[in-house]
Structure formats: C-alpha cells, structure tokens
mmCIF file with all atom_site columns, C-alpha atoms in Angstrom:
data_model
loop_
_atom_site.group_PDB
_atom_site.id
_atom_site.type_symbol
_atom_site.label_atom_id
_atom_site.label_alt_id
_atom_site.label_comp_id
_atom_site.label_asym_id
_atom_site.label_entity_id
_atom_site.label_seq_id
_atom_site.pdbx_PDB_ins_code
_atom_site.Cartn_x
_atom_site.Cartn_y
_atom_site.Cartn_z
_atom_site.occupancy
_atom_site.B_iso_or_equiv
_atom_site.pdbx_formal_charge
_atom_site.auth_seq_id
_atom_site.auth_comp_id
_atom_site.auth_asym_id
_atom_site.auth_atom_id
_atom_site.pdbx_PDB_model_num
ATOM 1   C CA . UNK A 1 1   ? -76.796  90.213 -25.574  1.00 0.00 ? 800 UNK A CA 1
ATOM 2   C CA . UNK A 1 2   ? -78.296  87.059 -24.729  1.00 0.00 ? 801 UNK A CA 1
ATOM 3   C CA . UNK A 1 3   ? -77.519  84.396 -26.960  1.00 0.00 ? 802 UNK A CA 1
ATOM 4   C CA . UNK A 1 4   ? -80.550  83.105 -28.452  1.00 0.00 ? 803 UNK A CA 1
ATOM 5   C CA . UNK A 1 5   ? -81.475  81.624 -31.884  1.00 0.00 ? 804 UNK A CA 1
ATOM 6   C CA . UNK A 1 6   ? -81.678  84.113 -33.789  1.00 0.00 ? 805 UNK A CA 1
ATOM 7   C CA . UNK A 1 7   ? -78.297  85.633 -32.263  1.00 0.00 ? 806 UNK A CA 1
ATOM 8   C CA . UNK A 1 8   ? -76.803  82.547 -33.461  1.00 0.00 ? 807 UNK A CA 1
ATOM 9   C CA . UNK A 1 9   ? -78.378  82.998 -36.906  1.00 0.00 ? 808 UNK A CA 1
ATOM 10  C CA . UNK A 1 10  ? -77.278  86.299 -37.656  1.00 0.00 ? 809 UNK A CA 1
ATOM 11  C CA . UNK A 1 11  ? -73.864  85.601 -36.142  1.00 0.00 ? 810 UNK A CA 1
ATOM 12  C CA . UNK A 1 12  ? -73.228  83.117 -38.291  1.00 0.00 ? 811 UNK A CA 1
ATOM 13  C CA . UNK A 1 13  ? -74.471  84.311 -41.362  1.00 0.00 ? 812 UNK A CA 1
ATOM 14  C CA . UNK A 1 14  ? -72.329  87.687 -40.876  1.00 0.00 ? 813 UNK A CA 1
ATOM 15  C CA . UNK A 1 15  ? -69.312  85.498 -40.628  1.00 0.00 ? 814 UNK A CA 1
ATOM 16  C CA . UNK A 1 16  ? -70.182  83.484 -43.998  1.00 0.00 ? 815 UNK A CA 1
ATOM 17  C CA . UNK A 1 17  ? -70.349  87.547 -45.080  1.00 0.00 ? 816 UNK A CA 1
ATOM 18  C CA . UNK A 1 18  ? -73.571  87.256 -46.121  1.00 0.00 ? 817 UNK A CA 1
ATOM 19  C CA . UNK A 1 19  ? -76.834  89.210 -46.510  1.00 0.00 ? 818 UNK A CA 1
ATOM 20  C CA . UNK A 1 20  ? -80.411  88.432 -45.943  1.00 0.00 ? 819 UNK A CA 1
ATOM 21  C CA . UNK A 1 21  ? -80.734  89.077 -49.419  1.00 0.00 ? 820 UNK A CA 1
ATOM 22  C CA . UNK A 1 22  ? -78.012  86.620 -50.021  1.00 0.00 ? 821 UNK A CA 1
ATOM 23  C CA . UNK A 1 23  ? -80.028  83.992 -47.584  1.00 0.00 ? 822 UNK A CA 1
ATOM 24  C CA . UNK A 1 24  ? -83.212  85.308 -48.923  1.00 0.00 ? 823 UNK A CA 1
ATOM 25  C CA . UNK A 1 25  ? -82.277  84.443 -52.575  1.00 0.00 ? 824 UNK A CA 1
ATOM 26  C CA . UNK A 1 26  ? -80.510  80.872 -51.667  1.00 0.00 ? 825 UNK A CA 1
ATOM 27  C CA . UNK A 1 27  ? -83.157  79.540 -49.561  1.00 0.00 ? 826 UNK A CA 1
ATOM 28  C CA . UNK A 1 28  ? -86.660  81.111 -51.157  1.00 0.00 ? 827 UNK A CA 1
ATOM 29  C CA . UNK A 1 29  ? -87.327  82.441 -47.689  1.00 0.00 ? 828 UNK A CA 1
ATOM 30  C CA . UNK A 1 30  ? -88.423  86.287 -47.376  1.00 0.00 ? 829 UNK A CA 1
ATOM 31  C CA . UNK A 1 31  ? -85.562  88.729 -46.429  1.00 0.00 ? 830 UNK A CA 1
ATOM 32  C CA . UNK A 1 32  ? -88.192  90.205 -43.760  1.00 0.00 ? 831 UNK A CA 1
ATOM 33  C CA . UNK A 1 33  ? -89.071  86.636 -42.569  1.00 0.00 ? 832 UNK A CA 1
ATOM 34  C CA . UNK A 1 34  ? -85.197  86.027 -41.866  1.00 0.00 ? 833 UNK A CA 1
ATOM 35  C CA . UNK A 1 35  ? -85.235  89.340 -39.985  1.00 0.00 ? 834 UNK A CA 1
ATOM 36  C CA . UNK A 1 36  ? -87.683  88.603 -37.551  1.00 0.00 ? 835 UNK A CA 1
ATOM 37  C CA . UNK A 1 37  ? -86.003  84.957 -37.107  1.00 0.00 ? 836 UNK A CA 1
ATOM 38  C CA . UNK A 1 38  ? -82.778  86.693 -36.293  1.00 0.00 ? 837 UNK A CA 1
ATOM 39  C CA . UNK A 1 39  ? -84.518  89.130 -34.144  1.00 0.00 ? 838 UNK A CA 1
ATOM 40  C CA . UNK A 1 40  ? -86.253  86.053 -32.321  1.00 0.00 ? 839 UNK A CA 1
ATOM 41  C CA . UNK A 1 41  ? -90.067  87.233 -33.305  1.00 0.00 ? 840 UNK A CA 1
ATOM 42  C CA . UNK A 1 42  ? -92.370  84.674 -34.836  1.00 0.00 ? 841 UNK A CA 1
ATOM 43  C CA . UNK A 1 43  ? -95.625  87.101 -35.211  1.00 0.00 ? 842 UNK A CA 1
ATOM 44  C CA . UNK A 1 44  ? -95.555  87.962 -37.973  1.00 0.00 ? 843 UNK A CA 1
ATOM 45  C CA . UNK A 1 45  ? -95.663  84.552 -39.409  1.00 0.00 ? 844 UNK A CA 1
ATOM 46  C CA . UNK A 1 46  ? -99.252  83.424 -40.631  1.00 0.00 ? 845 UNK A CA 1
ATOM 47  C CA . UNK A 1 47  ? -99.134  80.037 -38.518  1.00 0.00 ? 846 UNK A CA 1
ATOM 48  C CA . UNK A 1 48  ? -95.997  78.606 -36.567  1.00 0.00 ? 847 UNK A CA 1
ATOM 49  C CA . UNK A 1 49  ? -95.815  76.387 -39.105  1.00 0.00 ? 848 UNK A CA 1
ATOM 50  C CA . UNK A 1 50  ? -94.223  78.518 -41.301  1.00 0.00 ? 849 UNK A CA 1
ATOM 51  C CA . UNK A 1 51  ? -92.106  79.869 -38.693  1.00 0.00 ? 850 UNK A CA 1
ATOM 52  C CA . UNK A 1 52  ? -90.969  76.467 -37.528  1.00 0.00 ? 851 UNK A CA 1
ATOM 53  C CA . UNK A 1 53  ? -90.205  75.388 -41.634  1.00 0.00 ? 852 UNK A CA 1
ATOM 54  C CA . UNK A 1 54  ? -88.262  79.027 -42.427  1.00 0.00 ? 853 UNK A CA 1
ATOM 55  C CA . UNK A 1 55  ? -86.198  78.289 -39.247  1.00 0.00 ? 854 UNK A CA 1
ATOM 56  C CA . UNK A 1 56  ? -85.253  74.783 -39.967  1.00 0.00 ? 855 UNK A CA 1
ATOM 57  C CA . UNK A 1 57  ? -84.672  75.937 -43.717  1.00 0.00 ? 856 UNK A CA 1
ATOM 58  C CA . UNK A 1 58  ? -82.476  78.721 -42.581  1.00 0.00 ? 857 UNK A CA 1
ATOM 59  C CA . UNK A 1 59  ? -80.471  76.772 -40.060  1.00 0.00 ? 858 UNK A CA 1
ATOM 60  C CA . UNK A 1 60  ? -79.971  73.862 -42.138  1.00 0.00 ? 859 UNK A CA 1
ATOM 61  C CA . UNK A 1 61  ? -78.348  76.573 -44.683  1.00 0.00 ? 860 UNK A CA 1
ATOM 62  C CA . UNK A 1 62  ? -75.933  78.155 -42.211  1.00 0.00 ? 861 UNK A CA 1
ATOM 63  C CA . UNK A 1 63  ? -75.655  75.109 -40.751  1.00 0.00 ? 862 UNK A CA 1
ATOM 64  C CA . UNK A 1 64  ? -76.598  75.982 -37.282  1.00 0.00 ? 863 UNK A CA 1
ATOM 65  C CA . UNK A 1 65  ? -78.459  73.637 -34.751  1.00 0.00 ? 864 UNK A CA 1
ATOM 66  C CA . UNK A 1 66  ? -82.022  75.199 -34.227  1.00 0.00 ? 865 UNK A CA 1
ATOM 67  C CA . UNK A 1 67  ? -84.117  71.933 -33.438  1.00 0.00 ? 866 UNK A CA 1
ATOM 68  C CA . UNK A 1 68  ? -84.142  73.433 -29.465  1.00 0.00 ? 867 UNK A CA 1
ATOM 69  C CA . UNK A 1 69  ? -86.243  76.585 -30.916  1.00 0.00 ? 868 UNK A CA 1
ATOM 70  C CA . UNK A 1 70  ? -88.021  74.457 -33.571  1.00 0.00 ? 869 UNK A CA 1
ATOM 71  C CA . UNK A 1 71  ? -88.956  71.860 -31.145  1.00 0.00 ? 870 UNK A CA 1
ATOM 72  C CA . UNK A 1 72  ? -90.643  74.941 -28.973  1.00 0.00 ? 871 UNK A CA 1
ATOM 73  C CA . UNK A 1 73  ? -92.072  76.558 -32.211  1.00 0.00 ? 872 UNK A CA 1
ATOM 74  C CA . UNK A 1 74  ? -93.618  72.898 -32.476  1.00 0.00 ? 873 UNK A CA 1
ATOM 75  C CA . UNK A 1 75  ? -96.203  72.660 -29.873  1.00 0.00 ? 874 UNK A CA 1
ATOM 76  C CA . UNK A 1 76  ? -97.020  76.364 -29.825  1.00 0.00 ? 875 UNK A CA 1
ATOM 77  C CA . UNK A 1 77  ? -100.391 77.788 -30.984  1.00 0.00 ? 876 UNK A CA 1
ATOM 78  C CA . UNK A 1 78  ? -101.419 73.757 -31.512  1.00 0.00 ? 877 UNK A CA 1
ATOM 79  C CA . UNK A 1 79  ? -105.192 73.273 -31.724  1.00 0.00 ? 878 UNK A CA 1
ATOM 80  C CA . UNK A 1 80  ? -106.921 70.548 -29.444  1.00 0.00 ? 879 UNK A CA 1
ATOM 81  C CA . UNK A 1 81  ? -110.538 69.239 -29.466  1.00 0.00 ? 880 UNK A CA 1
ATOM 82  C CA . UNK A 1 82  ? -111.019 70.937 -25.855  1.00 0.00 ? 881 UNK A CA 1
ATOM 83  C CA . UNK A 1 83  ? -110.430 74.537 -27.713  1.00 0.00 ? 882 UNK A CA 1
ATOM 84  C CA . UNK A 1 84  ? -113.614 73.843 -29.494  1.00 0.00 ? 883 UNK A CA 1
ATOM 85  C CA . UNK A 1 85  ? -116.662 73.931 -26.718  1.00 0.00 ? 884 UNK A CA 1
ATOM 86  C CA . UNK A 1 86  ? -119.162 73.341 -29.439  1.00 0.00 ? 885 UNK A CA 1
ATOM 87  C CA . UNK A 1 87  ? -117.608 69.954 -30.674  1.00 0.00 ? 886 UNK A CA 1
ATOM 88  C CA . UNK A 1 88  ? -117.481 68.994 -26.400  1.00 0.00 ? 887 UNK A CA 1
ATOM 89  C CA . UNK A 1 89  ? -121.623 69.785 -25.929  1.00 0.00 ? 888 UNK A CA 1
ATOM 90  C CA . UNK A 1 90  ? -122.707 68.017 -28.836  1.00 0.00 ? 889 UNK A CA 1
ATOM 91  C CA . UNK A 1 91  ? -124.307 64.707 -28.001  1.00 0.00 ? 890 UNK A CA 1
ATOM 92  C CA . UNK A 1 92  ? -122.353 61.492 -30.056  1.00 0.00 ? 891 UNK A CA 1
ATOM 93  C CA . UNK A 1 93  ? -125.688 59.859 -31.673  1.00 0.00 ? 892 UNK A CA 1
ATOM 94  C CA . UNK A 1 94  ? -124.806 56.083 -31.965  1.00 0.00 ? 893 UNK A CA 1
ATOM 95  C CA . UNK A 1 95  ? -124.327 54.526 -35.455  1.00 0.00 ? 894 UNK A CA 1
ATOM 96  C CA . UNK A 1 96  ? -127.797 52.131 -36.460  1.00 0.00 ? 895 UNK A CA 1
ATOM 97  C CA . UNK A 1 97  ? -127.502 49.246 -38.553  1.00 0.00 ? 896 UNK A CA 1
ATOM 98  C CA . UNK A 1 98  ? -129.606 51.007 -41.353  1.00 0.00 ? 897 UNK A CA 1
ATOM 99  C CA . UNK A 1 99  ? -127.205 53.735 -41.761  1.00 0.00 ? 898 UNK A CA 1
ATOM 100 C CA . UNK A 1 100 ? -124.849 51.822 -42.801  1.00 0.00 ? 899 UNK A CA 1
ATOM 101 C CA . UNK A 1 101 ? -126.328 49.541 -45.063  1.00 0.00 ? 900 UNK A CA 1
ATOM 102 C CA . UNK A 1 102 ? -125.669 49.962 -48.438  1.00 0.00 ? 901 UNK A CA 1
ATOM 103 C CA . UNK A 1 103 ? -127.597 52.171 -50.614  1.00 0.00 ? 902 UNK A CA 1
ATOM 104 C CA . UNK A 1 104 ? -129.824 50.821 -53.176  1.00 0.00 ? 903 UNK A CA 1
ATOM 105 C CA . UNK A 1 105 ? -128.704 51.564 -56.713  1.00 0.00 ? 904 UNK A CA 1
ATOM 106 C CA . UNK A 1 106 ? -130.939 53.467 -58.707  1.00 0.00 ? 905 UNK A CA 1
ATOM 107 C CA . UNK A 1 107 ? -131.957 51.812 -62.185  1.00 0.00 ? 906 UNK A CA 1
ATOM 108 C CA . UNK A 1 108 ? -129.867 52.676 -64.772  1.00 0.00 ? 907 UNK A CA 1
ATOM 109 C CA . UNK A 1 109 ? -131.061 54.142 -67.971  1.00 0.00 ? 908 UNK A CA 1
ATOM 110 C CA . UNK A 1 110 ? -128.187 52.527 -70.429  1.00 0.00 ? 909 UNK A CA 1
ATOM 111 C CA . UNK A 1 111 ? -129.964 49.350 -71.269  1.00 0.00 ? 910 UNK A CA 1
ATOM 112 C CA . UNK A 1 112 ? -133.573 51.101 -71.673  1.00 0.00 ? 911 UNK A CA 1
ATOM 113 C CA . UNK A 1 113 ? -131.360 53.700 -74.250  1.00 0.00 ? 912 UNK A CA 1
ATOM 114 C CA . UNK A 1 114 ? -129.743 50.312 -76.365  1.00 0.00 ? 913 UNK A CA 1
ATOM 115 C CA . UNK A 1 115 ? -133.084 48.847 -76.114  1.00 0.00 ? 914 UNK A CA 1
ATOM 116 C CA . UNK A 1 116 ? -135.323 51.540 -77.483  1.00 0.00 ? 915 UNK A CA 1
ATOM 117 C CA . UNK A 1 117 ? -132.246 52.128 -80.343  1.00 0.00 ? 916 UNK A CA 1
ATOM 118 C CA . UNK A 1 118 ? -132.607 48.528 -81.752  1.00 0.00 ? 917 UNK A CA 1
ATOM 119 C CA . UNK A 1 119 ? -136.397 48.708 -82.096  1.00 0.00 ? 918 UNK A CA 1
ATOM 120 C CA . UNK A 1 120 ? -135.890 51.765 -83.664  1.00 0.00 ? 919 UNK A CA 1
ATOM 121 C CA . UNK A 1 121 ? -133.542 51.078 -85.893  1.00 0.00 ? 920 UNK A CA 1
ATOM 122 C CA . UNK A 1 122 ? -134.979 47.307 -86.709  1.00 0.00 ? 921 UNK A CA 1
ATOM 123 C CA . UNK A 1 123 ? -138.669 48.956 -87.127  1.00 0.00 ? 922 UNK A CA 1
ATOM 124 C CA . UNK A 1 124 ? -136.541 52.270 -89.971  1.00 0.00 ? 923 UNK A CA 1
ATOM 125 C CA . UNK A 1 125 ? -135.841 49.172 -91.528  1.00 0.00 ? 924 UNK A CA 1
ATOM 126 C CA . UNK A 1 126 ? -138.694 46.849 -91.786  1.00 0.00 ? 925 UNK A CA 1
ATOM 127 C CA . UNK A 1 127 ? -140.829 50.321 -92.454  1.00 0.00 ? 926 UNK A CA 1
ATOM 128 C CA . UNK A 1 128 ? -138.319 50.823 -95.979  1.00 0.00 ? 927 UNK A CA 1
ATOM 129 C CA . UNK A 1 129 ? -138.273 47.412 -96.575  1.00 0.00 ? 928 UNK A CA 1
ATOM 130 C CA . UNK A 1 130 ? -142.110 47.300 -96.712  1.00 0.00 ? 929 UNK A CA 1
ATOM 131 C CA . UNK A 1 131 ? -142.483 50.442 -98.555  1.00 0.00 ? 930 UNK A CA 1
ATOM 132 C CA . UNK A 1 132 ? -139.551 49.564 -100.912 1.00 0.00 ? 931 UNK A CA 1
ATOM 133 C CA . UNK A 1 133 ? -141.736 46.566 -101.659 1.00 0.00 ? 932 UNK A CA 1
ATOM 134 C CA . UNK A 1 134 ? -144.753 48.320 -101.613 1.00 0.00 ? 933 UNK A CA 1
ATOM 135 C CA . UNK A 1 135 ? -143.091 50.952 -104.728 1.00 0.00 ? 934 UNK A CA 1
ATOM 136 C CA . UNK A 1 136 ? -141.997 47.661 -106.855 1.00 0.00 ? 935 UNK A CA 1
ATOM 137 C CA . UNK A 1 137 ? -138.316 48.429 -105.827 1.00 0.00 ? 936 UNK A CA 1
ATOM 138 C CA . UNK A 1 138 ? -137.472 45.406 -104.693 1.00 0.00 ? 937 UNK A CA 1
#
C-alpha cells in the first residue's frame, strides 16, 4: 500500500483509536468527507476548496503534515481569464473623459416640501386670523 495522504490520515487516526465519527464530531467535517480524504478522492467535494480546507482541518487535528497534498489541491481546477474565450474576443473600448465625469445631481425636492409647508401654514394662519377678526373674536 502506497503511502499517500490519506494512508497517513487514517493511520494515524486508528492509532489515536479513533473513528470518523469521532473526527467527524471534533472537527465539524462530514464522516463521508473524511472517508474519501483517507481514501485519497477529492470528487466528491463541490470545489477543491473545500477539499483543500477539510484536509488542512483534518491534519491539523491528527497532527499530520498534509501541506504537500494541500499545496497540489491548491492550484487544481483554478480558473484563468484564458478559460473564458468570450472575455478574450471582446474588444476593450477605451475610457472617454465624459464617462467619467461626475453625474449631475438631480434637484432635490426637500426644500420645495419646507417651502410649500411654511406658506401653508403662515397663509392657515393669516386665513383664521382674518376670519377670527372678521366674527368679532378678536
């Protein structure tokens, strides 16, 4: 048996006697996740993300060096701008001074709001003060 990460792994969580559900309730990390670490097979993880993180994780808690596999699990399935044909055939249109001026700001509504409430309010009162006049009140 070739000895490989995941050997290593399940080595040396046997001789800490412990189980994956053991592992799996310690460090959070799925007791069918652990498997396939141990058994060396990251595809069934959604993104090697998760596969590098869960292997650290689990290393780091048996303390067992893994940074050779991580540092593989690292680069793999990485995404680059040449993947994406439809970014490479689009043509760059040059920035012009007028799109990046600033914009202009709209007129704002606020003051015409206080403005109109005033009058309003100072023409309620001259109206009552007239008409309280008007009835002898005053």
């Amino acid at each position: 048996m070739p000895d490989t990460t995941g050997v290593r792994l399940r080595q040396a969580r046997l001789a800490k006697s412990l189980s994956l559900s053991d592992v799996a309730q310690a460090t959070r990390i799925p007791a069918d996740k652990l498997s396939s670490i141990e058994a060396d097979d990251f595809s069934g993880f959604p993104s090697m993300a998760y596969a590098r993180g869960f292997l650290v994780l689990y290393g780091k808690h048996l303390g067992v060096d893994v940074s050779d596999q991580a540092h593989h699990l690292e680069g793999h399935n990485a995404i680059h701008v040449k993947d994406y044909d439809y970014l490479n055939n689009v043509p760059i249109k040059p920035l012009s001074d007028d799109s990046i001026a600033p914009k202009e700001r709209s007129p704002s509504i606020v003051p015409l709001l206080i403005f109109l409430t005033i009058v309003l309010l100072l023409g309620g009162g001259l109206f009552i003060f007239f008409k309280a006049k008007q009835l002898g009140v005053l």
